Amino acid sequence: MTEIKQIDRDAPLSGASLYQNMKQEYTESHFLSAGEVNAEGEMSLPILASKIIDIATAHANSLGIGNPDMPDTDMGWVLSRLTVEMERWPRADETYSITTWIEEWNRHFSLRCFCIADAGGSTLGYARTVWMVMNTRTRENAGLSRLNLAPEMVSARECPIDRQAKHRTIVEAGNMENAPRNSLTATEETGCYRFRYCDIDFYRHVNTVRYIDLLLNRFPLERYDRDFIKRVELNFLHEAKYGTEVRILTSKSEENSIWHSFPMIRLFSSQGCFSQEDDLCNRCAADCG
């Protein structure tokens, strides 16, 4: 006889209450192979973003609050915001490490930080992230109330880079009359794209790394030969899925920051599903400054 187990999808999860040997910080070291670098021989931003997601996942799993601790609940962690600020990017054939820790959490979001360092322990840069637990049936924020989050999981370690700036919508020049406050005027439209099979991840929405790939391709090779990305801010406003068609708007500010957004064409919505701000730093000035 087969026993049918009834699952209470609203019951608190017990994984965190069973944690042992809990570590507030989690570190992984990696060797940067030639296949993981860009044309300038440095770690690419998509690779770093992928490593950040993987290491955050591994740390959450070790604390008993990862996706494996939420079986049969239709819930899972998703990235809501990502900010990276680098003084130098790891180079090909270099060993580097990434350390992550939980900075704080509230009812809706968990804030997690990262430190990227070279083999000698010198800091190369930092990253800040904001995570949420998504209900995969309703596609809404499920909140963190069902996770048994222990106060001891939060680290007192500080992350010295600024938190992410408030999102600003990019609006085409002819539509500024009804635009949200502090909107930016698009200075150019740099392309259109329809998301395809290889852009979609486990949650059947567009993967973080695919957004980054698409946006980095907006710049010519010569720009990356001259400048490197000093700081990038990514803000995920709502999901894009398979078949979603987007056009990419760009707004260049006087502070040398470049904003991108993806207004949804298929949904005829002026609200972007994604926004990015790049702060590009001249390579010569950084090396000589």
Short mmCIF file of C-alpha atoms in Angstrom, two decimals:
data_model
loop_
_atom_site.label_atom_id
_atom_site.label_comp_id
_atom_site.label_asym_id
_atom_site.label_seq_id
_atom_site.Cartn_x
_atom_site.Cartn_y
_atom_site.Cartn_z
CA MET A 1 0.00 0.00 0.00
CA THR A 2 1.32 3.46 -0.93
CA GLU A 3 1.08 6.09 1.76
CA ILE A 4 0.02 9.49 0.49
CA LYS A 5 1.59 12.32 2.46
CA GLN A 6 -0.35 15.55 2.70
CA ILE A 7 1.85 18.64 2.29
CA ASP A 8 1.07 21.79 4.22
CA ARG A 9 2.39 24.49 1.93
CA ASP A 10 1.79 27.18 4.55
CA ALA A 11 3.63 25.49 7.43
CA PRO A 12 6.90 27.05 8.65
CA LEU A 13 10.02 25.44 7.23
CA SER A 14 12.22 23.61 9.68
CA GLY A 15 15.57 23.56 7.85
CA ALA A 16 17.09 26.54 9.64
CA SER A 17 16.28 25.14 13.06
CA LEU A 18 18.54 22.18 12.33
CA TYR A 19 21.65 24.12 11.24
CA GLN A 20 24.95 22.97 12.63
CA ASN A 21 28.46 24.41 12.34
CA MET A 22 26.84 27.56 11.00
CA LYS A 23 29.23 30.08 9.44
CA GLN A 24 28.26 33.71 9.01
CA GLU A 25 30.72 34.00 6.12
CA TYR A 26 31.19 31.61 3.25
CA THR A 27 34.22 31.69 0.91
CA GLU A 28 35.07 29.95 -2.33
CA SER A 29 38.32 30.23 -4.31
CA HIS A 30 38.48 29.80 -8.08
CA PHE A 31 41.02 29.76 -10.89
CA LEU A 32 40.05 32.09 -13.73
CA SER A 33 40.46 30.16 -16.96
CA ALA A 34 40.86 31.65 -20.41
CA GLY A 35 37.31 30.61 -21.25
CA GLU A 36 35.93 32.87 -18.49
CA VAL A 37 37.58 36.15 -19.50
CA ASN A 38 36.58 38.89 -21.88
CA ALA A 39 38.50 40.35 -24.83
CA GLU A 40 40.67 42.33 -22.41
CA GLY A 41 41.77 39.18 -20.57
CA GLU A 42 39.75 40.01 -17.45
CA MET A 43 36.87 38.25 -15.70
CA SER A 44 33.67 39.11 -17.52
CA LEU A 45 30.75 40.65 -15.66
CA PRO A 46 28.44 37.75 -16.64
CA ILE A 47 30.88 35.25 -15.11
CA LEU A 48 31.13 37.27 -11.89
CA ALA A 49 27.33 37.54 -11.68
CA SER A 50 27.02 33.79 -12.17
CA LYS A 51 29.62 33.11 -9.44
CA ILE A 52 27.83 35.47 -7.06
CA ILE A 53 24.55 33.61 -7.56
CA ASP A 54 26.25 30.21 -7.13
CA ILE A 55 28.06 31.20 -3.94
CA ALA A 56 24.96 32.81 -2.43
CA THR A 57 23.10 29.58 -3.19
CA ALA A 58 25.81 27.44 -1.58
CA HIS A 59 25.86 29.57 1.57
CA ALA A 60 22.08 29.54 1.91
CA ASN A 61 22.09 25.77 1.50
CA SER A 62 24.74 25.41 4.21
CA LEU A 63 22.56 27.46 6.58
CA GLY A 64 19.49 25.36 5.90
CA ILE A 65 17.57 28.16 4.19
CA GLY A 66 18.20 27.30 0.54
CA ASN A 67 15.88 25.97 -2.14
CA PRO A 68 16.46 22.34 -1.05
CA ASP A 69 14.99 23.32 2.34
CA MET A 70 11.76 24.46 0.65
CA PRO A 71 10.67 21.24 -1.11
CA ASP A 72 7.10 20.98 -2.36
CA THR A 73 6.32 24.56 -1.34
CA ASP A 74 6.32 26.21 -4.78
CA MET A 75 8.87 28.71 -3.47
CA GLY A 76 12.45 29.59 -4.35
CA TRP A 77 15.03 32.35 -4.00
CA VAL A 78 15.37 34.87 -6.85
CA LEU A 79 17.69 37.83 -7.28
CA SER A 80 15.98 41.23 -7.08
CA ARG A 81 18.95 43.63 -7.21
CA LEU A 82 22.66 43.39 -7.92
CA THR A 83 25.33 46.05 -7.45
CA VAL A 84 28.98 45.43 -8.28
CA GLU A 85 31.82 47.89 -7.70
CA MET A 86 35.34 46.89 -8.74
CA GLU A 87 38.76 48.48 -8.33
CA ARG A 88 40.30 45.78 -10.51
CA TRP A 89 38.93 42.72 -12.27
CA PRO A 90 40.63 39.31 -11.87
CA ARG A 91 42.79 38.42 -14.87
CA ALA A 92 43.20 35.21 -16.84
CA ASP A 93 45.13 32.45 -15.02
CA GLU A 94 44.65 34.24 -11.69
CA THR A 95 43.22 32.67 -8.55
CA TYR A 96 40.59 34.73 -6.78
CA SER A 97 38.14 34.27 -3.94
CA ILE A 98 34.59 35.44 -3.25
CA THR A 99 33.29 35.74 0.31
CA THR A 100 29.61 36.26 1.05
CA TRP A 101 27.63 37.14 4.17
CA ILE A 102 24.08 38.15 5.10
CA GLU A 103 23.94 41.84 5.98
CA GLU A 104 20.31 41.99 7.12
CA TRP A 105 16.78 40.94 6.26
CA ASN A 106 13.21 42.10 6.65
CA ARG A 107 9.81 40.54 6.02
CA HIS A 108 10.21 40.69 2.27
CA PHE A 109 13.89 40.74 1.33
CA SER A 110 17.31 39.43 2.33
CA LEU A 111 20.38 41.63 1.80
CA ARG A 112 23.58 39.77 1.04
CA CYS A 113 27.08 41.17 0.42
CA PHE A 114 30.22 39.87 -1.28
CA CYS A 115 33.95 40.63 -1.27
CA ILE A 116 36.09 39.70 -4.27
CA ALA A 117 39.81 39.30 -3.46
CA ASP A 118 43.01 38.14 -5.18
CA ALA A 119 45.11 35.16 -4.10
CA GLY A 120 47.00 37.33 -1.62
CA GLY A 121 43.81 38.52 0.07
CA SER A 122 43.84 42.04 -1.39
CA THR A 123 40.34 43.31 -2.13
CA LEU A 124 39.44 43.70 -5.79
CA GLY A 125 35.84 44.79 -5.30
CA TYR A 126 32.52 44.30 -3.56
CA ALA A 127 28.98 43.42 -4.48
CA ARG A 128 25.60 44.00 -2.86
CA THR A 129 22.52 41.93 -3.61
CA VAL A 130 18.86 41.88 -2.63
CA TRP A 131 17.00 38.56 -2.72
CA MET A 132 13.37 37.57 -2.39
CA VAL A 133 11.52 34.27 -2.11
CA MET A 134 9.17 33.92 -5.08
CA ASN A 135 6.00 31.86 -5.15
CA THR A 136 6.48 30.01 -8.41
CA ARG A 137 2.73 29.55 -8.89
CA THR A 138 1.59 33.14 -8.35
CA ARG A 139 4.96 34.68 -9.39
CA GLU A 140 4.71 37.01 -6.39
CA ASN A 141 6.97 37.77 -3.43
CA ALA A 142 6.21 35.08 -0.84
CA GLY A 143 8.05 36.89 1.97
CA LEU A 144 10.53 35.38 4.40
CA SER A 145 8.15 34.60 7.27
CA ARG A 146 8.17 30.85 6.62
CA LEU A 147 11.96 30.62 6.85
CA ASN A 148 13.36 30.02 10.32
CA LEU A 149 15.98 32.73 10.03
CA ALA A 150 18.28 32.74 13.05
CA PRO A 151 19.71 36.11 14.19
CA GLU A 152 23.11 34.43 14.39
CA MET A 153 23.13 34.12 10.60
CA VAL A 154 23.57 37.89 10.17
CA SER A 155 27.17 39.09 10.07
CA ALA A 156 28.40 42.36 11.55
CA ARG A 157 30.85 42.74 8.68
CA GLU A 158 30.35 45.95 6.74
CA CYS A 159 30.24 46.38 2.98
CA PRO A 160 31.90 49.72 2.12
CA ILE A 161 30.26 50.41 -1.24
CA ASP A 162 27.14 52.55 -1.54
CA ARG A 163 23.75 50.91 -1.65
CA GLN A 164 21.88 50.95 -4.88
CA ALA A 165 20.39 54.21 -6.03
CA LYS A 166 16.65 54.58 -6.45
CA HIS A 167 15.35 53.22 -9.73
CA ARG A 168 14.71 55.81 -12.44
CA THR A 169 12.50 55.05 -15.40
CA ILE A 170 13.73 55.85 -18.90
CA VAL A 171 11.05 57.38 -21.07
CA GLU A 172 11.13 58.24 -24.74
CA ALA A 173 11.34 61.96 -25.44
CA GLY A 174 7.79 62.23 -26.73
CA ASN A 175 6.25 60.57 -23.65
CA MET A 176 7.67 62.68 -20.82
CA GLU A 177 4.37 64.41 -20.01
CA ASN A 178 2.96 61.46 -18.03
CA ALA A 179 6.30 60.00 -16.98
CA PRO A 180 7.03 59.10 -13.33
CA ARG A 181 8.88 61.64 -11.24
CA ASN A 182 12.67 61.77 -11.76
CA SER A 183 12.40 59.91 -15.05
CA LEU A 184 15.25 60.06 -17.52
CA THR A 185 14.84 60.99 -21.15
CA ALA A 186 16.06 58.36 -23.58
CA THR A 187 18.99 59.66 -25.61
CA GLU A 188 18.98 56.69 -27.96
CA GLU A 189 17.31 53.38 -28.69
CA THR A 190 20.08 50.84 -29.04
CA GLY A 191 18.29 47.72 -30.13
CA CYS A 192 15.41 45.25 -29.95
CA TYR A 193 15.43 41.65 -28.86
CA ARG A 194 13.03 38.73 -28.41
CA PHE A 195 14.00 36.36 -25.60
CA ARG A 196 14.56 32.77 -26.69
CA TYR A 197 15.03 29.30 -25.23
CA CYS A 198 18.66 29.76 -24.14
CA ASP A 199 17.74 32.95 -22.26
CA ILE A 200 15.40 31.11 -19.88
CA ASP A 201 16.39 29.50 -16.56
CA PHE A 202 14.95 27.02 -14.05
CA TYR A 203 12.12 29.42 -13.13
CA ARG A 204 11.21 29.78 -16.81
CA HIS A 205 12.02 33.46 -16.82
CA VAL A 206 14.99 35.32 -18.28
CA ASN A 207 18.25 34.52 -16.51
CA THR A 208 20.22 37.35 -14.86
CA VAL A 209 23.30 36.60 -16.93
CA ARG A 210 21.37 36.81 -20.19
CA TYR A 211 20.22 40.35 -19.35
CA ILE A 212 23.82 41.34 -18.72
CA ASP A 213 25.04 39.74 -21.97
CA LEU A 214 22.43 41.62 -23.93
CA LEU A 215 23.30 44.97 -22.38
CA LEU A 216 27.07 44.60 -22.63
CA ASN A 217 26.68 44.01 -26.36
CA ARG A 218 25.29 47.53 -26.68
CA PHE A 219 28.84 48.93 -26.55
CA PRO A 220 31.55 48.57 -29.23
CA LEU A 221 34.77 46.65 -28.51
CA GLU A 222 36.76 49.86 -28.59
CA ARG A 223 34.86 51.16 -25.56
CA TYR A 224 35.88 48.18 -23.45
CA ASP A 225 39.48 48.42 -24.66
CA ARG A 226 39.54 52.00 -23.35
CA ASP A 227 37.30 51.72 -20.26
CA PHE A 228 36.37 49.08 -17.70
CA ILE A 229 33.16 48.83 -15.71
CA LYS A 230 33.79 50.45 -12.36
CA ARG A 231 30.27 50.06 -10.97
CA VAL A 232 27.11 48.46 -12.27
CA GLU A 233 23.63 48.44 -10.73
CA LEU A 234 20.95 46.01 -11.87
CA ASN A 235 17.33 46.29 -10.78
CA PHE A 236 14.79 43.62 -11.71
CA LEU A 237 11.33 45.18 -11.74
CA HIS A 238 9.27 42.26 -13.05
CA GLU A 239 9.76 39.10 -15.03
CA ALA A 240 10.51 38.75 -18.71
CA LYS A 241 9.72 35.32 -20.14
CA TYR A 242 10.22 33.25 -23.23
CA GLY A 243 8.99 35.10 -26.30
CA THR A 244 8.94 38.51 -24.61
CA GLU A 245 10.04 41.19 -27.06
CA VAL A 246 11.87 44.21 -25.70
CA ARG A 247 13.57 47.30 -26.97
CA ILE A 248 16.51 48.76 -25.12
CA LEU A 249 16.54 52.45 -24.26
CA THR A 250 19.69 54.27 -23.21
CA SER A 251 20.12 57.53 -21.30
CA LYS A 252 23.57 59.02 -20.88
CA SER A 253 24.01 61.32 -17.89
CA GLU A 254 26.47 64.13 -17.34
CA GLU A 255 28.20 62.09 -14.61
CA ASN A 256 29.46 59.54 -17.22
CA SER A 257 26.81 57.06 -16.07
CA ILE A 258 24.84 55.17 -18.67
CA TRP A 259 21.35 53.89 -17.92
CA HIS A 260 19.59 51.12 -19.82
CA SER A 261 16.07 49.77 -19.55
CA PHE A 262 13.83 47.27 -21.28
CA PRO A 263 10.32 48.69 -21.76
CA MET A 264 7.99 45.85 -22.62
CA ILE A 265 6.82 46.07 -26.21
CA ARG A 266 4.65 42.95 -26.24
CA LEU A 267 2.74 44.09 -23.16
CA PHE A 268 2.56 47.70 -24.34
CA SER A 269 3.76 48.81 -20.92
CA SER A 270 5.98 51.79 -20.14
CA GLN A 271 7.31 50.03 -17.04
CA GLY A 272 10.70 48.42 -17.61
CA CYS A 273 11.34 44.81 -16.63
CA PHE A 274 14.97 45.58 -16.01
CA SER A 275 17.24 48.58 -15.57
CA GLN A 276 20.98 48.97 -15.45
CA GLU A 277 23.36 51.79 -14.61
CA ASP A 278 26.99 51.54 -15.73
CA ASP A 279 29.84 53.65 -14.38
CA LEU A 280 32.73 53.25 -16.81
CA CYS A 281 36.28 54.05 -15.71
CA ASN A 282 39.16 54.85 -18.06
CA ARG A 283 41.78 52.09 -17.91
CA CYS A 284 44.77 54.42 -18.15
CA ALA A 285 43.41 56.74 -15.45
CA ALA A 286 42.75 53.78 -13.14
CA ASP A 287 46.21 52.28 -13.70
CA CYS A 288 48.03 55.59 -13.34
CA GLY A 289 45.83 57.26 -10.71
#
